[in-house]
XYZ file of C-alpha atoms in Angstrom:
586
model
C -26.396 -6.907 -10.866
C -28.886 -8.900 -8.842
C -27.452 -12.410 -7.629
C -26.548 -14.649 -4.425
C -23.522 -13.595 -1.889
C -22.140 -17.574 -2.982
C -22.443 -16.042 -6.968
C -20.650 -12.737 -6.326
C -17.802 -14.726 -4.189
C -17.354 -17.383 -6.833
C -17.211 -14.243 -9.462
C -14.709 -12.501 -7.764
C -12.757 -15.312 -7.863
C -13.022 -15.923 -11.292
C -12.476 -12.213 -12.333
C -9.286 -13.051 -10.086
C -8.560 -15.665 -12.628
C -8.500 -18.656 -10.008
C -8.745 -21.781 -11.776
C -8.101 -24.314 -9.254
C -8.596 -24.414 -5.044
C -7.287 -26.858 -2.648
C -9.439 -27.982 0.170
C -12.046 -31.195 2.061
C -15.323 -30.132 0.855
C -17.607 -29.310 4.023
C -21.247 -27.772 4.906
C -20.091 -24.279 5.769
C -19.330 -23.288 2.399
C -21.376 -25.618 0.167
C -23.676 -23.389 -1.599
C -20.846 -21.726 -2.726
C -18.938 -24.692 -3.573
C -22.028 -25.912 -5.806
C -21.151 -23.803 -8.425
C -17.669 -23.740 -8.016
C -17.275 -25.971 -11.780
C -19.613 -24.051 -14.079
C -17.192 -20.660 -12.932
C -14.557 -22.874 -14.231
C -12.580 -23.739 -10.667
C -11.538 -26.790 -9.839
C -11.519 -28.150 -6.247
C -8.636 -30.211 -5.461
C -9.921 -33.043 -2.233
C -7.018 -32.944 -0.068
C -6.376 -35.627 2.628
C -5.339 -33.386 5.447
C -6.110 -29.352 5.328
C -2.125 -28.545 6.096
C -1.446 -30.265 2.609
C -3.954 -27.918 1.279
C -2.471 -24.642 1.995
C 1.091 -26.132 1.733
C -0.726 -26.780 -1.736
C -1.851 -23.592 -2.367
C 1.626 -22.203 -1.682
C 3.446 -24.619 -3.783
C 0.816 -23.609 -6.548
C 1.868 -19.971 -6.055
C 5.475 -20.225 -6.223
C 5.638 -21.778 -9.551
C 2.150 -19.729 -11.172
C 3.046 -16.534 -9.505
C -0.878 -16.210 -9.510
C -3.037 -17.065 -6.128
C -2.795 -20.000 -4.580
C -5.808 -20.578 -2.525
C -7.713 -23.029 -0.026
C -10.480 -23.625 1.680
C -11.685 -25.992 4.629
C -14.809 -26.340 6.926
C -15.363 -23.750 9.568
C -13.100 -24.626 12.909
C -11.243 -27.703 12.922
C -10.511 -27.691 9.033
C -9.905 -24.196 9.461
C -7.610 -24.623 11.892
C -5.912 -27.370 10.503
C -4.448 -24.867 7.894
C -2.371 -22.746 10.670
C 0.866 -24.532 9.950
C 0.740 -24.006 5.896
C -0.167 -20.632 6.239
C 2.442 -19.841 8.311
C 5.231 -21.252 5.947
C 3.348 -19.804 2.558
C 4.213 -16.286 4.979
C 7.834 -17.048 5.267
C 7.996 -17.817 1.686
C 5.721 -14.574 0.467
C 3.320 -16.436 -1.691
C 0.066 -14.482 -2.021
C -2.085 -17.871 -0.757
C -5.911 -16.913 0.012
C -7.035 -19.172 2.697
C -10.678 -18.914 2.531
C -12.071 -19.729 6.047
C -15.953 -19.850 6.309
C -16.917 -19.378 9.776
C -19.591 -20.752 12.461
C -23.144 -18.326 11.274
C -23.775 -14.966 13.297
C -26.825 -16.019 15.345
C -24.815 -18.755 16.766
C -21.871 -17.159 17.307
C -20.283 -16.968 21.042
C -22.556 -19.332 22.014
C -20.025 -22.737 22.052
C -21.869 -23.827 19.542
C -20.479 -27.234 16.904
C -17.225 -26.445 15.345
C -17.620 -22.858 16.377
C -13.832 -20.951 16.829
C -12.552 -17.226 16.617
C -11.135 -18.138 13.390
C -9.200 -14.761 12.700
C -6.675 -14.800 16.172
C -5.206 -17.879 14.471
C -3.919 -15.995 11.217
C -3.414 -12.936 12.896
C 0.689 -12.943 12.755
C 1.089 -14.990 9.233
C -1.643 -13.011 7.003
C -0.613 -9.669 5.340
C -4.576 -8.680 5.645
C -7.281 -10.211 7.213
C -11.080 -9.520 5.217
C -13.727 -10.318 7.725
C -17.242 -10.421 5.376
C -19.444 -8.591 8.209
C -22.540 -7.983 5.805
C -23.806 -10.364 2.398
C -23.728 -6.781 0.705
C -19.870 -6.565 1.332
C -18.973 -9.944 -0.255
C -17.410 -8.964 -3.521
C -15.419 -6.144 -2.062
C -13.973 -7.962 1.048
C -13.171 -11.035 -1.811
C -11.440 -8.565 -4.061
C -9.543 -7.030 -1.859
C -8.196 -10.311 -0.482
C -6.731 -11.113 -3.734
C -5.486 -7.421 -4.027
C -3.416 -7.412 -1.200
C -2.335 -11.181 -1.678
C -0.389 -9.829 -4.544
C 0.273 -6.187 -3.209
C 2.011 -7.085 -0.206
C 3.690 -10.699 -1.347
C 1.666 -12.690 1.182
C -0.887 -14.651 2.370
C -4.204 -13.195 3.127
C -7.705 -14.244 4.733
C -11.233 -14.009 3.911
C -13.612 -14.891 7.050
C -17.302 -15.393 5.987
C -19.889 -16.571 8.257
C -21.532 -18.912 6.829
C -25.155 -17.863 6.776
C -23.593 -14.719 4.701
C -23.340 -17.116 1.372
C -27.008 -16.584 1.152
C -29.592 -13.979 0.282
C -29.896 -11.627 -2.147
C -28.055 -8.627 -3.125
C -26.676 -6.279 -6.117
C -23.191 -5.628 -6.669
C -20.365 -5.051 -9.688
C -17.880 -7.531 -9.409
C -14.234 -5.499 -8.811
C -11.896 -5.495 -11.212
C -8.323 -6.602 -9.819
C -6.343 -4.094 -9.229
C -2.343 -5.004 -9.129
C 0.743 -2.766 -8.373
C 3.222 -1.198 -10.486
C 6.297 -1.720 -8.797
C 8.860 0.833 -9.413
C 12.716 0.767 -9.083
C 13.297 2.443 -5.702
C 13.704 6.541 -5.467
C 16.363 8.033 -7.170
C 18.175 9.101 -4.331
C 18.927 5.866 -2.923
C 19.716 4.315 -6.364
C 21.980 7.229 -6.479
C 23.814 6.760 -3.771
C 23.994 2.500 -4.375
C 25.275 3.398 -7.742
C 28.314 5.147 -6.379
C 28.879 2.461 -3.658
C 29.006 -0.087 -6.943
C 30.841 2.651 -9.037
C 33.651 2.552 -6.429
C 33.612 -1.119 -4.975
C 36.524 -3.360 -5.408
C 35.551 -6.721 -4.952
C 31.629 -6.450 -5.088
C 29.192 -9.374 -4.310
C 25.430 -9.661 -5.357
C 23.089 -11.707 -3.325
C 20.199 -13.121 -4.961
C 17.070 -13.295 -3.390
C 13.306 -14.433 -3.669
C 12.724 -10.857 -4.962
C 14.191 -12.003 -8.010
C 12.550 -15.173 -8.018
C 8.937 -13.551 -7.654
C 9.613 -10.558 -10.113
C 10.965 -12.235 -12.865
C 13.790 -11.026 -12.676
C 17.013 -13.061 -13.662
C 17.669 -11.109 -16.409
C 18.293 -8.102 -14.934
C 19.822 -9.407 -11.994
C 22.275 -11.587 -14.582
C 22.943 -8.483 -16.437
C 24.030 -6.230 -13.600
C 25.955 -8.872 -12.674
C 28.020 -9.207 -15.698
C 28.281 -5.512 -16.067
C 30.106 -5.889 -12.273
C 32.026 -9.397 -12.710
C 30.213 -10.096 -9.719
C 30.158 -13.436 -8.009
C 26.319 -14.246 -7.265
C 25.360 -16.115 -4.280
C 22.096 -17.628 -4.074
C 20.148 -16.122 -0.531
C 19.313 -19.251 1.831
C 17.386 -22.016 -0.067
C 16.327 -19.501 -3.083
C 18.917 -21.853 -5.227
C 16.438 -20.777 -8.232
C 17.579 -17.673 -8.165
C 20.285 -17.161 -10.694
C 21.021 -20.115 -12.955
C 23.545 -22.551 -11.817
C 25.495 -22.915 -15.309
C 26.511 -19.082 -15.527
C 30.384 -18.547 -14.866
C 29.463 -15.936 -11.977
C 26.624 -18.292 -9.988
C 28.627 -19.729 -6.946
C 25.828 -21.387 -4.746
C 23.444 -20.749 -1.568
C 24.419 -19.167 1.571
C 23.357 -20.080 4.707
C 23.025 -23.896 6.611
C 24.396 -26.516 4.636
C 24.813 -24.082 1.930
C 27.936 -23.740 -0.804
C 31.397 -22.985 0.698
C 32.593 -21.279 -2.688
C 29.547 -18.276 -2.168
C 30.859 -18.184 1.659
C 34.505 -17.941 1.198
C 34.031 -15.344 -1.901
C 30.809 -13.356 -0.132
C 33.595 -12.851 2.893
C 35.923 -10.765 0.742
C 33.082 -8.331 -0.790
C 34.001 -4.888 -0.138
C 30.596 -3.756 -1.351
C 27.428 -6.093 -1.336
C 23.794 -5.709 -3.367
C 21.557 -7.737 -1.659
C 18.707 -7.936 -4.368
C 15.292 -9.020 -3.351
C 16.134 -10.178 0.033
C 15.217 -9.756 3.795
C 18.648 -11.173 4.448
C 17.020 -13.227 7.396
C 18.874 -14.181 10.303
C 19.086 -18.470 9.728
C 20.490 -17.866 6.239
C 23.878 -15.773 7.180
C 24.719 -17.562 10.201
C 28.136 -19.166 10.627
C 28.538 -22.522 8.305
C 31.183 -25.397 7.967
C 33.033 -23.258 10.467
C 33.246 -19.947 8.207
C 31.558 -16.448 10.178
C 31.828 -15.567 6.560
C 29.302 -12.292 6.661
C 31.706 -9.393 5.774
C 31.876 -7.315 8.422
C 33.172 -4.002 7.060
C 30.969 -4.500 3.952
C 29.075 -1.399 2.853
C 25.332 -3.247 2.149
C 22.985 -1.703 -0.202
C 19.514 -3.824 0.175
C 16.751 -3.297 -2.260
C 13.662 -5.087 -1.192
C 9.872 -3.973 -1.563
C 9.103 -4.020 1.306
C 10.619 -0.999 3.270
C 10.060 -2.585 6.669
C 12.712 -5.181 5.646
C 15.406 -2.713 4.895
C 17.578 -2.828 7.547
C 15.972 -4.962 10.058
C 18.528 -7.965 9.931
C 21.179 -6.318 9.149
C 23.162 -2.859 8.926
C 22.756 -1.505 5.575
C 24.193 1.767 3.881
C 21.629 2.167 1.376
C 18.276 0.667 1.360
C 15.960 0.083 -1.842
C 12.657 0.132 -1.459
C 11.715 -0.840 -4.936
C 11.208 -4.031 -7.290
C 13.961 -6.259 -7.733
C 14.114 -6.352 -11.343
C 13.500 -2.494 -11.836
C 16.061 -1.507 -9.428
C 18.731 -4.090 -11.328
C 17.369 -2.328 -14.213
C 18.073 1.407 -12.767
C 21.402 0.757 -11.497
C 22.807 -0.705 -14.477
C 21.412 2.047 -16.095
C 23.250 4.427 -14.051
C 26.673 2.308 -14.565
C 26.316 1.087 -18.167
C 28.917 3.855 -19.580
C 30.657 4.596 -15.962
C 34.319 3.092 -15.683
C 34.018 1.332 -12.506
C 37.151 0.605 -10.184
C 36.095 -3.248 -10.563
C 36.685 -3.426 -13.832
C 40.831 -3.304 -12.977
C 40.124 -6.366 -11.281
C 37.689 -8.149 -13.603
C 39.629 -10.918 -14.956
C 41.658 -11.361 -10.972
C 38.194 -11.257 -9.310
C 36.780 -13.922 -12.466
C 39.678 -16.475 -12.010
C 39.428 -17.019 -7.801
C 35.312 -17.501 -8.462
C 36.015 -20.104 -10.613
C 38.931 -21.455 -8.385
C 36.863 -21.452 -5.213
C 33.633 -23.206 -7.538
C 36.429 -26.085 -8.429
C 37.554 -26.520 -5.226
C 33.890 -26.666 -3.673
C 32.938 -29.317 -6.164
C 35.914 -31.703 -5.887
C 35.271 -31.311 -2.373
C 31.887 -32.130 -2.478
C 33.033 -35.435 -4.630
C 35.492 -36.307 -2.452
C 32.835 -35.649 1.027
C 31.384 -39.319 0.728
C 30.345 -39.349 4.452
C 30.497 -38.027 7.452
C 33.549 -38.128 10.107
C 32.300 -36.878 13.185
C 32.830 -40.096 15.906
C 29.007 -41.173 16.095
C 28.621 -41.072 12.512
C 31.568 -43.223 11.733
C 29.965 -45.242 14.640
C 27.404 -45.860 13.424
C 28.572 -46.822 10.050
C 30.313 -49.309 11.046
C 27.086 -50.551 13.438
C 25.711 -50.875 9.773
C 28.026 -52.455 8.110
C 27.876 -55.096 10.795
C 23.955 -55.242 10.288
C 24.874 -56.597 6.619
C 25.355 -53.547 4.544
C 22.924 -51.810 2.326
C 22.519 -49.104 3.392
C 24.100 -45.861 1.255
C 25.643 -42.666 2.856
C 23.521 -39.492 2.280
C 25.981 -37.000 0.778
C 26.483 -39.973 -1.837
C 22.982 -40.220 -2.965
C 22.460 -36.583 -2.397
C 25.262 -36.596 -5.075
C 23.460 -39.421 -7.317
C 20.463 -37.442 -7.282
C 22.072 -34.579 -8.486
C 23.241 -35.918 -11.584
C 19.684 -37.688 -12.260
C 17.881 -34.295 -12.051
C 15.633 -33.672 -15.596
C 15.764 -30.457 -17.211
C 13.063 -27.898 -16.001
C 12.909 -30.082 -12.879
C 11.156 -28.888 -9.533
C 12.555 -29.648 -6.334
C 10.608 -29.328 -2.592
C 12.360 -30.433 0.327
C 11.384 -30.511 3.637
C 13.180 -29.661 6.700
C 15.756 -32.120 8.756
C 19.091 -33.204 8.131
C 19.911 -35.011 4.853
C 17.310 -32.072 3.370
C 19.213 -29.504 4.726
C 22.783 -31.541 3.531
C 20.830 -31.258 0.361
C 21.259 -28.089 -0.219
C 25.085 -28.100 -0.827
C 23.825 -30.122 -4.213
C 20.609 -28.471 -5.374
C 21.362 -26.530 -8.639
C 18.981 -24.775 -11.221
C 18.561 -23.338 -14.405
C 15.495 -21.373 -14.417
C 13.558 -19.655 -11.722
C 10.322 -20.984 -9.787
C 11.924 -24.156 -9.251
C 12.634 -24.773 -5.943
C 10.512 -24.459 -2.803
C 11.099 -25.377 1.037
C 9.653 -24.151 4.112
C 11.875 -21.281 4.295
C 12.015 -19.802 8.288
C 9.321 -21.381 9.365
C 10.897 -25.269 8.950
C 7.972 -26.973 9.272
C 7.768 -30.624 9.047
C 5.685 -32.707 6.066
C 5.959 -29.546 4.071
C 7.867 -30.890 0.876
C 5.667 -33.612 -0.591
C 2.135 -31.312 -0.562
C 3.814 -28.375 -1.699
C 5.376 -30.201 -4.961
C 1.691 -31.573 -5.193
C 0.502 -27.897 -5.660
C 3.443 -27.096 -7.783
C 3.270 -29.780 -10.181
C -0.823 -28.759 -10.647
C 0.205 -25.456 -11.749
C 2.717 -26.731 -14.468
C 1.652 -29.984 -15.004
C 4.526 -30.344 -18.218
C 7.454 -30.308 -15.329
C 8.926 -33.267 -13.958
C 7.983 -32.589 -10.042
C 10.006 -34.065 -7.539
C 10.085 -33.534 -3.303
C 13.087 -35.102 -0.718
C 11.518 -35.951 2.975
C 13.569 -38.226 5.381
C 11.717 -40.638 7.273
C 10.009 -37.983 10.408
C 8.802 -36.007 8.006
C 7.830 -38.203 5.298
C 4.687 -39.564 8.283
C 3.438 -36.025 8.325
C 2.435 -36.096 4.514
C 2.764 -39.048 2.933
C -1.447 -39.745 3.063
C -1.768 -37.125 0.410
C 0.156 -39.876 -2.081
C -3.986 -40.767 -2.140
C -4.602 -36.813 -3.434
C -2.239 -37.533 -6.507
C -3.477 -41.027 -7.318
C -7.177 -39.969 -6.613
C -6.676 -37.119 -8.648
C -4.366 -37.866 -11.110
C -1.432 -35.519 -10.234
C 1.365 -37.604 -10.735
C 4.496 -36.802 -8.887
C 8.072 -38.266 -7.291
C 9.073 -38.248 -4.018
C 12.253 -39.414 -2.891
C 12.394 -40.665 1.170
C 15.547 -41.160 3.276
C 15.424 -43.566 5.523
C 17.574 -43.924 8.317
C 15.396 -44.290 11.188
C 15.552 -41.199 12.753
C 14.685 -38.105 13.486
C 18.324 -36.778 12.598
C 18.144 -33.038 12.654
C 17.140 -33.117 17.097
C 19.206 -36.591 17.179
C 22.068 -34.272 16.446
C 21.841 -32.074 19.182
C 21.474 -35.400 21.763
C 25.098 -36.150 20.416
C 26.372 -33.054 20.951
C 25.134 -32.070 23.630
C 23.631 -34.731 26.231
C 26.061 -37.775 25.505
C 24.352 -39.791 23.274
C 21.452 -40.000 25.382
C 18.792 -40.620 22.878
C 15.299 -39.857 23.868
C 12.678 -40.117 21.355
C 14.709 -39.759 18.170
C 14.276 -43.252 16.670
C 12.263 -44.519 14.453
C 10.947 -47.988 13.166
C 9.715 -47.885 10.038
C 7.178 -49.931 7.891
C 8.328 -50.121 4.280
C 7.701 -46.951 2.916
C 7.305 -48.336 -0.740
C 4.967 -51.268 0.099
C 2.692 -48.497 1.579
C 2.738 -46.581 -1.388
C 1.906 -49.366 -3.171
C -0.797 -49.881 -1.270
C -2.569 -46.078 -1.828
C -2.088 -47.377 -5.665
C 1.160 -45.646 -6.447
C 4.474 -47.280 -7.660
C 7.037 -47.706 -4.794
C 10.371 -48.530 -5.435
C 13.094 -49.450 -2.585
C 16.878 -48.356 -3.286
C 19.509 -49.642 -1.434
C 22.544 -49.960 -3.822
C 24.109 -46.646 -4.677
C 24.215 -46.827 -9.014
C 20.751 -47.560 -8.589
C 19.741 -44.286 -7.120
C 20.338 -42.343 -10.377
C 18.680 -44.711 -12.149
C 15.406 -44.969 -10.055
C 15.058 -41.349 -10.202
C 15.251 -41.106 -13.894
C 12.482 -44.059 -14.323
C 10.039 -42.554 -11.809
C 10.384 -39.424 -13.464
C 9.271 -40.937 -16.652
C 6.648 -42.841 -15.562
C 5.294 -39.328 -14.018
C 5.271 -37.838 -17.270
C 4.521 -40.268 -19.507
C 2.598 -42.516 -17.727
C 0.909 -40.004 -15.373
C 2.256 -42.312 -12.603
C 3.218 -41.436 -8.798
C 6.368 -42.833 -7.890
C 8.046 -42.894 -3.778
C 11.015 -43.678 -3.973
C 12.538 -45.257 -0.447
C 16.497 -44.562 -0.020
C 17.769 -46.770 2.787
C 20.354 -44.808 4.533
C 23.060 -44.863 7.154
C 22.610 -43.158 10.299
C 25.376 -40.692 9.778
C 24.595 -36.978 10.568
C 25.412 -33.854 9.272
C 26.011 -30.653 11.264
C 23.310 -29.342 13.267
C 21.321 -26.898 12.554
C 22.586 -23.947 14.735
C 25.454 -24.519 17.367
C 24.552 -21.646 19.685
C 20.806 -22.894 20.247
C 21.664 -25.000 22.936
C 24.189 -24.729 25.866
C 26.246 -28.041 27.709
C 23.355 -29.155 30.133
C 24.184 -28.539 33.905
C 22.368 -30.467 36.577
C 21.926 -29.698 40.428
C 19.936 -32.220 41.698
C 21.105 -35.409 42.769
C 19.468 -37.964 40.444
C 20.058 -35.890 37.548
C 24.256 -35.548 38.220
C 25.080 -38.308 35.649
C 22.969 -36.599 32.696
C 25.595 -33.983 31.940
């Protein structure tokens, strides 16, 4: 059929079934952009281009379609780096659409002219680079193939002379995968390692997350009477109310799935990488089992393995391979079964002792925290410990909430409190740790299902990175709640200064402007809490007024300066100085 390069682009997209893009409109992509409504896509105005693809991945997570964004060619392009980057880490097939400077002027220095496709290079799963009009559809198409194929984000470069002309094409049909279970050798061989395992453990993954698969995951599990620890911050993954769910590994994560993981004589690993940050030593536990036999299934084979040693690897769906395996044990008698009811009692035992713990953990007690606790009470009070309203929070969470949190340290602490029902629920910048993730990501997230209360946790550093898109949701009506900790600080680094260098504190404090009078000012509510049995309360309001009233809601928590543990003991060593002037900084 005879039409424009901009048509067939904008058709492929539709046949790709992409409703809504995230983006700042600009000149290098306009013609397509023209007729971006009649195809029935929406583009969302962002305020910054990071909080579009952070967008676009949020969207992703919780659609399990495309997310996908778009920006002017160079600086709007590369504005998007960062979001990419964690939409990789979190495999969300994102399509960042990057129009580039037009071929005659290319090389030449020319205005907002950059090799646009070196940037991408290491967190895109393909790279489409349109180098002829004719080849539009088919480089668009098989964008949004391989999006999906290979569970991450992919790029489509177009010059942007190459939206016009004329030229006949057939639109592609997409084409997606049927993912399979895994070979039958290697579910053989798991199956006997399961058959014969004493005290086995499952780890749930983002796998399971991303192929709907609970279910099976759930059922395997009960067929075992296996405890099931959530993978690090993939606290969606099994639902927190089962008897066998016993909470996250990794930083900050649940001490019940640490202590029980530690005594696994066999573990599944379902849908995970099993990356490096989330089995690290926590609360002083090396709790990885060392003489573990690890089956992994993942589906992608170059992750089997690669973190850590495996006996059987899966390369297979997580869902299908749950599926094959319980086949293959269904009518087995399994040596685990002696030790069902044993094995059932100490999960629960190590749960109830996690969560009267967790009451009972009102603060911190390291010496600079309780310093400074007392510097604040001297100040005149009001301000609430973390792990309290962390706590609060908790218990204020709606039904079929979403959570995003960004990276630092009461997030992180968070994570010891974050629990969830159903899948596609919780998002956070996974390896990458990017600050100013949270807020545009549950921006994205609550666009895709606009009937779920939406909800994102940034402390005070992180909050200044992304709190301009609060215009995006009241411009736009997309009404969300965000929930900042304040404590004047950048905690997570400020940590390491009092470990390490003596409370020498170089550039880790912050003085804030109210955080809820600015809100107020971009035209959304902004509430500040500073008395702890207001915290539940102010949740459960701003969540009403965001979906009843369509209203965004920030909601400032003043907080101590306590701090939680650092992020990873062996990054940094006891400073040594040779020089001179430098002998009193150790």
């Amino acid at each position: 059929m005879k039409m424009t390069p901009s048509e067939a682009f904008v058709e492929t997209m539709a046949a790709n079934n992409v409703t809504e893009m995230f983006g700042i409109m600009g000149s290098a992509f306009m013609d397509a952009m023209d007729i971006f409504a009649p195809a029935g896509i929406r583009l969302i105005p962002v305020v910054h281009e990071q909080g579009a693809a952070h967008m676009a991945d949020g969207y992703s997570r919780v659609s399990g379609r495309h997310g996908v964004c778009i920006g002017q060619n160079g600086p709007g392009i590369s504005n998007c780096v960062t979001g990419i980057a964690a939409a990789y880490w979190a495999h969300s097939p994102v399509v960042i659409v990057t129009p580039e400077t037009g071929t005659m002027g290319q090389g030449l220095g020319g205005f907002q002219e950059a090799n646009q496709l070196p940037m991408f290079q290491e967190f895109t799963k393909y790279q489409g680079h349109v180098n002829n009009p004719n080849r539009m559809a088919e480089f668009t198409g098989r964008c949004f193939d391989r999006a999906m194929a290979e569970n991450g984000p992919t790029q489509l470069n177009i010059p942007r002379d190459y939206f016009y002309g004329d030229i006949d094409v057939e639109i592609p049909e997409p084409r997606r995968l049927d993912r399979g279970p895994g070979g039958d050798t290697s579910l053989n061989e798991a199956s006997d390692l399961l058959r014969r395992a004493r005290f086995p453990v499952i780890v749930s993954g983002g796998g399971v997350v991303q192929g709907d698969a609970i279910d099976a995951c759930k059922a395997l599990a009960e067929r075992l009477g296996a405890p099931v620890v959530n993978s690090y911050l993939h606290n969606d993954s099994f639902p927190a109310s089962h008897p066998l769910w016993c909470g996250p590994l990794g930083y900050q994560g649940s001490k019940a799935a640490m202590k029980l993981i530690s005594q696994a004589d066999v573990v599944l690993a379902l849908g995970s990488r099993l990356g490096p940050f989330g089995t690290l030593p926590q609360h002083g536990m090396d709790y990885w089992p060392k003489d573990a036999k690890i089956i992994q299934v993942d589906a992608d084979h170059k992750m089997l393995g690669l973190v850590k040693k495996i006996s059987v690897g899966i390369c297979g769906d997580a869902g299908a391979a749950a599926e094959a395996l319980l086949a293959r044990l269904s009518d087995q008698t399994l040596d685990c079964d002696e030790t069902r009811k044993a094995r059932a009692a100490r999960i629960q035992e190590e749960k109830d002792a996690w969560e009267r713990e967790l009451d009972e953990w009102t603060h911190e007690k390291d010496p600079f925290s309780l310093d400074m606790i007392e510097e604040q009470k001297q100040e005149g009070g009001g301000w609430l410990h973390p792990r309290q309203v962390l706590r609060e929070l908790e218990k204020a969470m709606p039904a079929d909430v979403m959570v995003s949190t960004d990276i630092g340290n009461i997030n992180s602490v968070a994570n010891s409190y974050l629990r969830f029902e159903r899948p596609r629920s919780f998002f956070a910048a996974m390896s990458w740790g990017n600050c100013g993730y949270a807020f545009p990501t549950i921006i994205g997230a609550k666009v895709a299902a606009p009937d779920r209360p939406a909800i994102s946790y940034a402390g005070d550093g992180a909050w200044g990175m992304s709190m301009m898109e609060t215009m995006t949701c009241v411009r736009h009506n997309i009404p969300v709640t965000a929930v900042v900790f304040h404590n004047r600080q950048w905690g997570a680094e400020k940590k390491n200064q009092v470990d390490f260098y003596n409370r020498r504190f170089v550039a880790g404090e912050l003085e804030n402007q109210s955080f809820a009078g600015i809100a107020r000012a971009m035209g959304a509510e902004g509430v500040v809490v500073n008395k702890l049995e207001d915290v539940g309360p102010a949740l459960k309001n701003a969540v009403d007024r965001q979906m009843n009233d369509g209203k965004t809601t920030i909601i400032e928590i003043m907080c101590t300066r306590e701090l939680g543990d650092p992020f990873r003991r062996d990054a940094l060593s006891k400073p040594v100085r040779y020089l001179e002037k430098y002998k009193d900084y150790v």
